[in-house]
Amino acid sequence: MEPFIFHCRNNGKDGFIRLGLTFRMSNEEALAEARENTPLLRRSVTFYMKTRDVNELLSERTRRKILEEIRGNIDKSLKDGRATAVFADEFVVY
């Protein structure tokens, strides 16, 4: 998934997160479905990330947990397979 930037709040101040994700899919059908629904997947990730506190994102352990939760959310939205892993190509908090 191409990197995207979204707004967040950091201790009452405006901030931004730049996030680039790569998904490992269980089969070609799941990959095709994910590509076809990229805008919906991006929106799902954005809504989820806006529920997180920016300070949580500074911990590598928490980032891994967040990626696993994103994988689960993506997995639930697929009909033809599974998202078996999610990797952060970029994960920058401004």
MMTF fields as JSON, N, C-alpha, C and O atoms, coordinates in Angstrom:
{
  "mmtfVersion": "1.0.0",
  "mmtfProducer": "UNKNOWN",
  "numBonds": 375,
  "numAtoms": 376,
  "numGroups": 94,
  "numChains": 1,
  "numModels": 1,
  "chainsPerModel": [1],
  "groupsPerChain": [94],
  "chainIdList": ["A"],
  "bondAtomList": [4, 2, 8, 6, 12, 10, 16, 14, 20, 18, 24, 22, 28, 26, 32, 30, 36, 34, 40, 38, 44, 42, 48, 46, 52, 50, 56, 54, 60, 58, 64, 62, 68, 66, 72, 70, 76, 74, 80, 78, 84, 82, 88, 86, 92, 90, 96, 94, 100, 98, 104, 102, 108, 106, 112, 110, 116, 114, 120, 118, 124, 122, 128, 126, 132, 130, 136, 134, 140, 138, 144, 142, 148, 146, 152, 150, 156, 154, 160, 158, 164, 162, 168, 166, 172, 170, 176, 174, 180, 178, 184, 182, 188, 186, 192, 190, 196, 194, 200, 198, 204, 202, 208, 206, 212, 210, 216, 214, 220, 218, 224, 222, 228, 226, 232, 230, 236, 234, 240, 238, 244, 242, 248, 246, 252, 250, 256, 254, 260, 258, 264, 262, 268, 266, 272, 270, 276, 274, 280, 278, 284, 282, 288, 286, 292, 290, 296, 294, 300, 298, 304, 302, 308, 306, 312, 310, 316, 314, 320, 318, 324, 322, 328, 326, 332, 330, 336, 334, 340, 338, 344, 342, 348, 346, 352, 350, 356, 354, 360, 358, 364, 362, 368, 366, 372, 370],
  "bondOrderList": [1, 1, 1, 1, 1, 1, 1, 1, 1, 1, 1, 1, 1, 1, 1, 1, 1, 1, 1, 1, 1, 1, 1, 1, 1, 1, 1, 1, 1, 1, 1, 1, 1, 1, 1, 1, 1, 1, 1, 1, 1, 1, 1, 1, 1, 1, 1, 1, 1, 1, 1, 1, 1, 1, 1, 1, 1, 1, 1, 1, 1, 1, 1, 1, 1, 1, 1, 1, 1, 1, 1, 1, 1, 1, 1, 1, 1, 1, 1, 1, 1, 1, 1, 1, 1, 1, 1, 1, 1, 1, 1, 1, 1],
  "groupList": [{"groupName": "MET", "atomNameList": ["N", "CA", "C", "O"], "elementList": ["N", "C", "C", "O"], "formalChargeList": [0, 0, 0, 0], "bondAtomList": [1, 0, 2, 1, 3, 2], "bondOrderList": [1, 1, 2], "singleLetterCode": "M", "chemCompType": "L-PEPTIDE LINKING"}, {"groupName": "GLU", "atomNameList": ["N", "CA", "C", "O"], "elementList": ["N", "C", "C", "O"], "formalChargeList": [0, 0, 0, 0], "bondAtomList": [1, 0, 2, 1, 3, 2], "bondOrderList": [1, 1, 2], "singleLetterCode": "E", "chemCompType": "L-PEPTIDE LINKING"}, {"groupName": "PRO", "atomNameList": ["N", "CA", "C", "O"], "elementList": ["N", "C", "C", "O"], "formalChargeList": [0, 0, 0, 0], "bondAtomList": [1, 0, 2, 1, 3, 2], "bondOrderList": [1, 1, 2], "singleLetterCode": "P", "chemCompType": "L-PEPTIDE LINKING"}, {"groupName": "PHE", "atomNameList": ["N", "CA", "C", "O"], "elementList": ["N", "C", "C", "O"], "formalChargeList": [0, 0, 0, 0], "bondAtomList": [1, 0, 2, 1, 3, 2], "bondOrderList": [1, 1, 2], "singleLetterCode": "F", "chemCompType": "L-PEPTIDE LINKING"}, {"groupName": "ILE", "atomNameList": ["N", "CA", "C", "O"], "elementList": ["N", "C", "C", "O"], "formalChargeList": [0, 0, 0, 0], "bondAtomList": [1, 0, 2, 1, 3, 2], "bondOrderList": [1, 1, 2], "singleLetterCode": "I", "chemCompType": "L-PEPTIDE LINKING"}, {"groupName": "HIS", "atomNameList": ["N", "CA", "C", "O"], "elementList": ["N", "C", "C", "O"], "formalChargeList": [0, 0, 0, 0], "bondAtomList": [1, 0, 2, 1, 3, 2], "bondOrderList": [1, 1, 2], "singleLetterCode": "H", "chemCompType": "L-PEPTIDE LINKING"}, {"groupName": "CYS", "atomNameList": ["N", "CA", "C", "O"], "elementList": ["N", "C", "C", "O"], "formalChargeList": [0, 0, 0, 0], "bondAtomList": [1, 0, 2, 1, 3, 2], "bondOrderList": [1, 1, 2], "singleLetterCode": "C", "chemCompType": "L-PEPTIDE LINKING"}, {"groupName": "ARG", "atomNameList": ["N", "CA", "C", "O"], "elementList": ["N", "C", "C", "O"], "formalChargeList": [0, 0, 0, 0], "bondAtomList": [1, 0, 2, 1, 3, 2], "bondOrderList": [1, 1, 2], "singleLetterCode": "R", "chemCompType": "L-PEPTIDE LINKING"}, {"groupName": "ASN", "atomNameList": ["N", "CA", "C", "O"], "elementList": ["N", "C", "C", "O"], "formalChargeList": [0, 0, 0, 0], "bondAtomList": [1, 0, 2, 1, 3, 2], "bondOrderList": [1, 1, 2], "singleLetterCode": "N", "chemCompType": "L-PEPTIDE LINKING"}, {"groupName": "GLY", "atomNameList": ["N", "CA", "C", "O"], "elementList": ["N", "C", "C", "O"], "formalChargeList": [0, 0, 0, 0], "bondAtomList": [1, 0, 2, 1, 3, 2], "bondOrderList": [1, 1, 2], "singleLetterCode": "G", "chemCompType": "PEPTIDE LINKING"}, {"groupName": "LYS", "atomNameList": ["N", "CA", "C", "O"], "elementList": ["N", "C", "C", "O"], "formalChargeList": [0, 0, 0, 0], "bondAtomList": [1, 0, 2, 1, 3, 2], "bondOrderList": [1, 1, 2], "singleLetterCode": "K", "chemCompType": "L-PEPTIDE LINKING"}, {"groupName": "ASP", "atomNameList": ["N", "CA", "C", "O"], "elementList": ["N", "C", "C", "O"], "formalChargeList": [0, 0, 0, 0], "bondAtomList": [1, 0, 2, 1, 3, 2], "bondOrderList": [1, 1, 2], "singleLetterCode": "D", "chemCompType": "L-PEPTIDE LINKING"}, {"groupName": "LEU", "atomNameList": ["N", "CA", "C", "O"], "elementList": ["N", "C", "C", "O"], "formalChargeList": [0, 0, 0, 0], "bondAtomList": [1, 0, 2, 1, 3, 2], "bondOrderList": [1, 1, 2], "singleLetterCode": "L", "chemCompType": "L-PEPTIDE LINKING"}, {"groupName": "THR", "atomNameList": ["N", "CA", "C", "O"], "elementList": ["N", "C", "C", "O"], "formalChargeList": [0, 0, 0, 0], "bondAtomList": [1, 0, 2, 1, 3, 2], "bondOrderList": [1, 1, 2], "singleLetterCode": "T", "chemCompType": "L-PEPTIDE LINKING"}, {"groupName": "SER", "atomNameList": ["N", "CA", "C", "O"], "elementList": ["N", "C", "C", "O"], "formalChargeList": [0, 0, 0, 0], "bondAtomList": [1, 0, 2, 1, 3, 2], "bondOrderList": [1, 1, 2], "singleLetterCode": "S", "chemCompType": "L-PEPTIDE LINKING"}, {"groupName": "ALA", "atomNameList": ["N", "CA", "C", "O"], "elementList": ["N", "C", "C", "O"], "formalChargeList": [0, 0, 0, 0], "bondAtomList": [1, 0, 2, 1, 3, 2], "bondOrderList": [1, 1, 2], "singleLetterCode": "A", "chemCompType": "L-PEPTIDE LINKING"}, {"groupName": "VAL", "atomNameList": ["N", "CA", "C", "O"], "elementList": ["N", "C", "C", "O"], "formalChargeList": [0, 0, 0, 0], "bondAtomList": [1, 0, 2, 1, 3, 2], "bondOrderList": [1, 1, 2], "singleLetterCode": "V", "chemCompType": "L-PEPTIDE LINKING"}, {"groupName": "TYR", "atomNameList": ["N", "CA", "C", "O"], "elementList": ["N", "C", "C", "O"], "formalChargeList": [0, 0, 0, 0], "bondAtomList": [1, 0, 2, 1, 3, 2], "bondOrderList": [1, 1, 2], "singleLetterCode": "Y", "chemCompType": "L-PEPTIDE LINKING"}],
  "groupTypeList": [0, 1, 2, 3, 4, 3, 5, 6, 7, 8, 8, 9, 10, 11, 9, 3, 4, 7, 12, 9, 12, 13, 3, 7, 0, 14, 8, 1, 1, 15, 12, 15, 1, 15, 7, 1, 8, 13, 2, 12, 12, 7, 7, 14, 16, 13, 3, 17, 0, 10, 13, 7, 11, 16, 8, 1, 12, 12, 14, 1, 7, 13, 7, 7, 10, 4, 12, 1, 1, 4, 7, 9, 8, 4, 11, 10, 14, 12, 10, 11, 9, 7, 15, 13, 15, 16, 3, 15, 11, 1, 3, 16, 16, 17],
  "groupIdList": [1, 2, 3, 4, 5, 6, 7, 8, 9, 10, 11, 12, 13, 14, 15, 16, 17, 18, 19, 20, 21, 22, 23, 24, 25, 26, 27, 28, 29, 30, 31, 32, 33, 34, 35, 36, 37, 38, 39, 40, 41, 42, 43, 44, 45, 46, 47, 48, 49, 50, 51, 52, 53, 54, 55, 56, 57, 58, 59, 60, 61, 62, 63, 64, 65, 66, 67, 68, 69, 70, 71, 72, 73, 74, 75, 76, 77, 78, 79, 80, 81, 82, 83, 84, 85, 86, 87, 88, 89, 90, 91, 92, 93, 94],
  "secStructList": [7, 7, 7, 3, 3, 3, 3, 3, 3, 3, 6, 6, 3, 3, 3, 3, 3, 3, 3, 3, 3, 3, 3, 3, 3, 1, 1, 2, 2, 2, 2, 2, 2, 2, 2, 2, 6, 2, 2, 2, 2, 2, 2, 2, 2, 2, 2, 2, 2, 6, 6, 1, 7, 4, 4, 4, 4, 4, 7, 2, 2, 2, 2, 2, 2, 2, 2, 2, 2, 2, 2, 2, 2, 2, 2, 2, 2, 7, 1, 1, 1, 7, 3, 3, 3, 3, 3, 3, 3, 3, 3, 3, 3, 7],
  "xCoordList": [0.855, 0.0, 0.904, 1.852, 0.604, 1.386, 1.321, 0.287, 2.412, 2.394, 1.323, 1.033, 0.75, -0.206, 0.01, 0.589, -0.466, -0.276, -1.649, -2.573, -1.776, -3.031, -2.767, -1.712, -3.754, -3.687, -3.85, -4.579, -3.162, -3.333, -3.099, -2.617, -3.438, -3.19, -2.089, -2.064, -1.174, -0.048, 0.075, 0.566, -0.371, -0.347, -1.023, -0.509, -2.175, -2.936, -2.447, -3.018, -1.42, -0.879, -1.184, -1.351, -1.251, -1.45, -0.201, 0.92, -0.403, 0.699, 0.251, -0.915, 1.186, 0.89, 1.604, 2.642, 1.033, 1.648, 1.759, 0.793, 2.943, 3.149, 3.303, 4.168, 2.44, 2.387, 2.382, 1.568, 3.292, 3.325, 3.256, 4.027, 2.353, 2.142, 2.305, 1.999, 2.789, 2.829, 2.105, 2.326, 1.24, 0.469, 0.971, 1.267, 1.066, 1.302, -0.053, -0.704, -0.465, -1.785, -1.669, -0.637, -2.74, -2.727, -2.811, -2.371, -3.382, -3.507, -3.714, -3.881, -3.702, -3.844, -5.214, -5.324, -6.243, -7.586, -7.648, -8.25, -7.033, -7.005, -6.21, -6.592, -5.113, -4.306, -5.109, -5.09, -5.81, -6.637, -7.745, -8.031, -8.362, -9.435, -8.895, -9.538, -7.728, -7.123, -6.784, -7.023, -6.235, -5.914, -7.173, -7.186, -8.223, -9.489, -10.114, -10.784, -9.896, -10.516, -9.539, -9.778, -8.449, -7.435, -8.012, -7.654, -8.892, -9.426, -10.154, -10.026, -10.907, -11.613, -10.636, -10.827, -9.591, -8.589, -7.844, -7.575, -7.511, -6.829, -7.708, -7.231, -8.993, -9.917, -10.006, -10.015, -10.073, -10.128, -8.888, -8.989, -7.723, -6.473, -6.457, -6.063, -6.88, -6.894, -7.808, -7.411, -9.021, -9.941, -9.353, -9.439, -8.763, -8.159, -7.021, -6.953, -6.133, -4.972, -5.381, -4.699, -6.483, -6.937, -7.447, -7.635, -7.672, -8.088, -6.889, -7.052, -5.692, -4.478, -3.898, -3.999, -3.297, -2.579, -1.208, -0.525, -0.81, 0.464, 1.631, 2.575, 1.583, 2.687, 2.851, 3.955, 1.763, 1.841, 2.677, 3.312, 2.669, 3.313, 4.828, 5.514, 5.349, 6.793, 7.462, 8.681, 6.692, 7.221, 7.192, 6.159, 8.318, 8.393, 7.433, 6.811, 7.319, 6.419, 4.97, 4.229, 4.577, 3.215, 2.984, 1.901, 3.983, 3.846, 3.589, 2.757, 4.29, 4.063, 2.63, 1.983, 2.145, 0.775, -0.223, -1.201, 0.029, -0.853, -0.885, -1.951, 0.283, 0.327, -0.461, -1.123, -0.392, -1.159, -2.662, -3.449, -3.061, -4.479, -4.951, -6.072, -4.1, -4.44, -4.614, -5.562, -3.699, -3.81, -5.146, -5.809, -5.537, -6.816, -7.999, -8.945, -7.95, -9.033, -9.116, -10.207, -7.963, -7.934, -8.442, -9.23, -7.986, -8.377, -9.896, -10.479, -10.529, -11.987, -12.73, -13.848, -12.114, -12.801, -12.652, -13.291, -11.823, -11.6, -12.532, -12.825, -12.987, -13.846, -13.067, -13.376, -12.053, -11.387, -10.016, -9.195, -9.755, -8.452, -8.166, -9.066, -6.886, -6.494, -5.29, -4.486, -5.192, -3.96, -3.136, -3.525, -2.015, -1.226, -0.199, 0.287, 0.14, 1.092, 0.964, 0.556, 1.321, 1.384, 2.739, 3.17, 3.405, 4.715, 4.645, 4.001, 5.305, 5.367, 6.628, 7.741, 6.445, 7.573, 7.995, 9.175, 6.999, 7.221, 6.271, 5.123, 6.75, 5.915, 6.544, 7.324, 6.199, 6.847, 5.81, 4.751, 6.114, 5.25, 5.907, 7.059, 5.178, 5.688, 5.072, 5.361],
  "yCoordList": [-1.163, 0.0, 1.229, 1.316, 2.161, 3.393, 4.117, 4.087, 4.765, 5.51, 6.598, 7.189, 6.844, 7.93, 8.65, 8.105, 9.886, 10.749, 11.089, 11.396, 11.032, 11.445, 12.224, 12.107, 13.016, 13.921, 13.153, 12.163, 13.62, 13.061, 14.175, 15.253, 13.911, 14.862, 14.299, 13.107, 15.177, 14.772, 15.758, 16.871, 15.35, 16.219, 17.557, 18.609, 17.514, 18.719, 19.499, 20.541, 19.034, 19.716, 18.891, 17.673, 19.589, 18.889, 18.115, 18.584, 16.939, 16.118, 15.294, 15.322, 14.566, 13.741, 12.406, 12.294, 11.408, 10.091, 9.745, 9.859, 9.326, 8.813, 7.305, 6.809, 6.591, 5.142, 4.485, 4.817, 3.559, 2.737, 1.283, 0.849, 0.535, -0.856, -1.809, -1.47, -3.0, -4.105, -5.28, -5.596, -5.918, -7.054, -8.338, -8.362, -9.392, -10.734, -11.433, -11.529, -11.917, -12.514, -14.031, -14.547, -14.736, -16.202, -16.798, -17.927, -16.038, -16.562, -15.417, -14.267, -15.733, -14.724, -14.041, -12.851, -14.782, -14.197, -13.119, -12.064, -13.382, -12.394, -11.168, -10.041, -11.377, -10.265, -9.409, -8.182, -10.043, -9.309, -8.539, -7.394, -9.16, -8.499, -7.295, -6.246, -7.436, -6.323, -5.173, -4.012, -5.484, -4.426, -3.711, -2.488, -4.473, -3.904, -2.996, -2.018, -3.319, -2.578, -1.687, -1.359, -1.295, -0.477, 0.774, 1.052, 1.55, 2.743, 2.408, 3.137, 1.322, 0.929, 0.467, 0.758, -0.251, -0.707, 0.478, 0.503, 1.459, 2.663, 3.396, 3.834, 3.522, 4.202, 3.447, 4.062, 2.131, 1.314, 1.525, 1.68, 1.532, 1.751, 3.147, 3.314, 4.147, 5.524, 5.655, 6.232, 5.128, 5.198, 4.501, 5.013, 3.346, 2.618, 3.42, 3.543, 3.963, 4.687, 5.937, 6.338, 6.549, 7.75, 7.43, 8.341, 6.158, 5.783, 5.596, 5.459, 5.589, 5.342, 6.651, 7.688, 6.595, 7.735, 7.802, 6.786, 8.99, 9.148, 8.636, 8.064, 8.831, 8.38, 6.86, 6.351, 6.136, 4.678, 4.268, 3.214, 5.098, 4.751, 4.836, 4.419, 5.368, 5.516, 4.229, 4.093, 3.298, 2.026, 0.967, 0.756, 0.309, -0.743, -1.891, -2.458, -2.224, -3.308, -2.967, -3.807, -1.726, -1.302, -1.24, -1.583, -0.811, -0.778, -2.176, -2.347, -3.168, -4.55, -4.991, -5.646, -4.623, -4.969, -4.279, -4.889, -3.021, -2.273, -2.922, -3.058, -3.321, -3.976, -5.287, -5.623, -6.015, -7.258, -6.962, -7.704, -5.892, -5.525, -5.058, -5.362, -4.322, -3.922, -5.17, -5.258, -6.137, -7.384, -8.067, -8.536, -8.121, -8.731, -8.004, -8.635, -6.671, -5.885, -6.104, -6.242, -6.136, -6.378, -7.792, -8.006, -8.733, -10.133, -10.288, -11.032, -9.599, -9.688, -9.14, -9.566, -8.198, -7.572, -8.355, -8.017, -9.388, -10.18, -11.385, -12.007, -11.702, -12.866, -14.055, -15.204, -13.778, -14.834, -15.238, -15.735, -15.042, -15.419, -14.668, -14.147, -14.625, -13.997, -13.102, -13.309, -12.1, -11.329, -12.076, -12.136, -12.638, -13.447, -12.626, -13.058, -11.431, -10.562, -9.145, -8.929, -8.181, -6.772, -6.248, -6.458, -5.562, -4.982, -3.477, -3.002, -2.728, -1.27, -0.903, -1.072, -0.398, 0.096, 1.469, 1.82, 2.229, 3.539, 3.659, 3.221, 4.251, 4.482, 5.663, 5.488, 6.87, 8.078, 8.96, 9.227, 9.41, 10.332, 11.704, 11.854, 12.716, 14.091, 14.9, 16.09],
  "zCoordList": [0.0, 0.0, 0.0, 0.78, -0.867, -0.93, 0.414, 1.081, 0.817, 2.086, 2.071, 1.031, 3.226, 3.341, 4.653, 5.592, 4.704, 5.869, 6.416, 5.662, 7.742, 8.345, 9.62, 10.243, 9.986, 11.129, 12.431, 12.494, 13.471, 14.808, 15.82, 15.471, 17.051, 18.135, 19.007, 19.311, 19.409, 20.236, 21.384, 21.202, 22.572, 23.755, 23.481, 23.862, 22.821, 22.534, 21.331, 21.009, 20.663, 19.484, 18.24, 18.302, 17.112, 15.852, 15.475, 15.672, 14.937, 14.463, 13.275, 12.881, 12.714, 11.553, 11.677, 12.328, 11.045, 10.958, 9.478, 8.724, 9.08, 7.716, 7.849, 8.571, 7.133, 7.272, 5.9, 5.039, 5.713, 4.506, 4.929, 5.785, 4.346, 4.748, 3.569, 2.426, 3.873, 2.919, 3.564, 4.733, 2.787, 3.279, 2.637, 1.442, 3.414, 2.872, 2.891, 3.932, 1.723, 1.59, 1.445, 1.015, 1.81, 1.798, 0.402, 0.18, -0.552, -1.915, -2.899, -2.495, -4.179, -5.236, -5.193, -5.49, -4.829, -4.759, -3.68, -3.883, -2.55, -1.47, -1.895, -1.58, -2.605, -3.099, -4.07, -3.979, -4.993, -5.956, -5.244, -5.592, -4.256, -3.504, -2.737, -2.698, -2.132, -1.396, -2.34, -2.011, -3.498, -4.473, -4.931, -5.07, -5.164, -5.626, -4.566, -4.898, -3.308, -2.211, -1.45, -0.288, -2.09, -1.421, -0.759, 0.385, -1.418, -0.738, 0.569, 1.553, 0.584, 1.806, 2.881, 4.062, 2.476, 3.439, 4.037, 5.238, 3.205, 3.7, 4.716, 5.763, 4.393, 5.302, 6.623, 7.689, 6.56, 7.77, 8.634, 9.851, 7.999, 8.738, 9.348, 10.502, 8.585, 9.09, 10.3, 11.312, 10.211, 11.351, 12.57, 13.687, 12.356, 13.472, 14.096, 15.319, 13.277, 13.795, 14.566, 15.509, 14.172, 14.881, 16.285, 17.091, 16.588, 17.943, 18.864, 20.076, 18.299, 19.077, 19.591, 18.935, 20.756, 21.311, 20.648, 20.519, 20.232, 19.525, 20.362, 19.817, 21.659, 22.511, 22.477, 22.675, 22.229, 22.098, 20.889, 20.888, 19.881, 18.621, 18.685, 17.752, 19.768, 19.901, 20.368, 20.259, 20.878, 21.373, 20.268, 19.633, 20.042, 19.012, 19.337, 18.438, 20.597, 21.019, 20.674, 20.165, 20.958, 20.661, 19.16, 18.686, 18.414, 16.956, 16.405, 15.514, 16.921, 16.469, 16.777, 15.96, 17.965, 18.344, 17.41, 16.979, 17.105, 16.207, 14.825, 14.225, 14.321, 13.01, 13.024, 12.042, 14.118, 14.229, 14.262, 13.675, 14.94, 14.974, 13.597, 13.188, 12.885, 11.517, 10.654, 9.874, 10.792, 10.033, 10.307, 9.382, 11.567, 11.921, 11.311, 10.839, 11.317, 10.721, 9.214, 8.662, 8.551, 7.107, 6.821, 5.9, 7.609, 7.444, 7.51, 6.721, 8.436, 8.594, 7.381, 7.091, 6.672, 5.547, 4.244, 3.247, 4.238, 3.023, 2.965, 3.986, 1.774, 1.575, 1.028, 1.345, 0.203, -0.566, -0.049, -0.819, 1.204, 1.735, 3.016, 3.676, 3.349, 4.605, 4.387, 3.478, 5.248, 5.372, 6.415, 7.581, 6.015, 6.944, 7.707, 8.752, 7.189, 7.882, 7.344, 6.203, 8.193, 7.798, 8.23, 9.363, 7.31, 7.588, 7.385, 6.45, 8.257, 8.13, 7.367, 7.867, 6.149, 5.365, 5.884, 5.889, 6.318, 6.933, 8.108, 8.036, 9.189, 10.364, 11.085, 12.021, 10.641, 11.137, 11.811, 11.244, 13.017, 13.748, 13.7, 14.107, 13.2, 13.129, 14.242, 14.374]
}
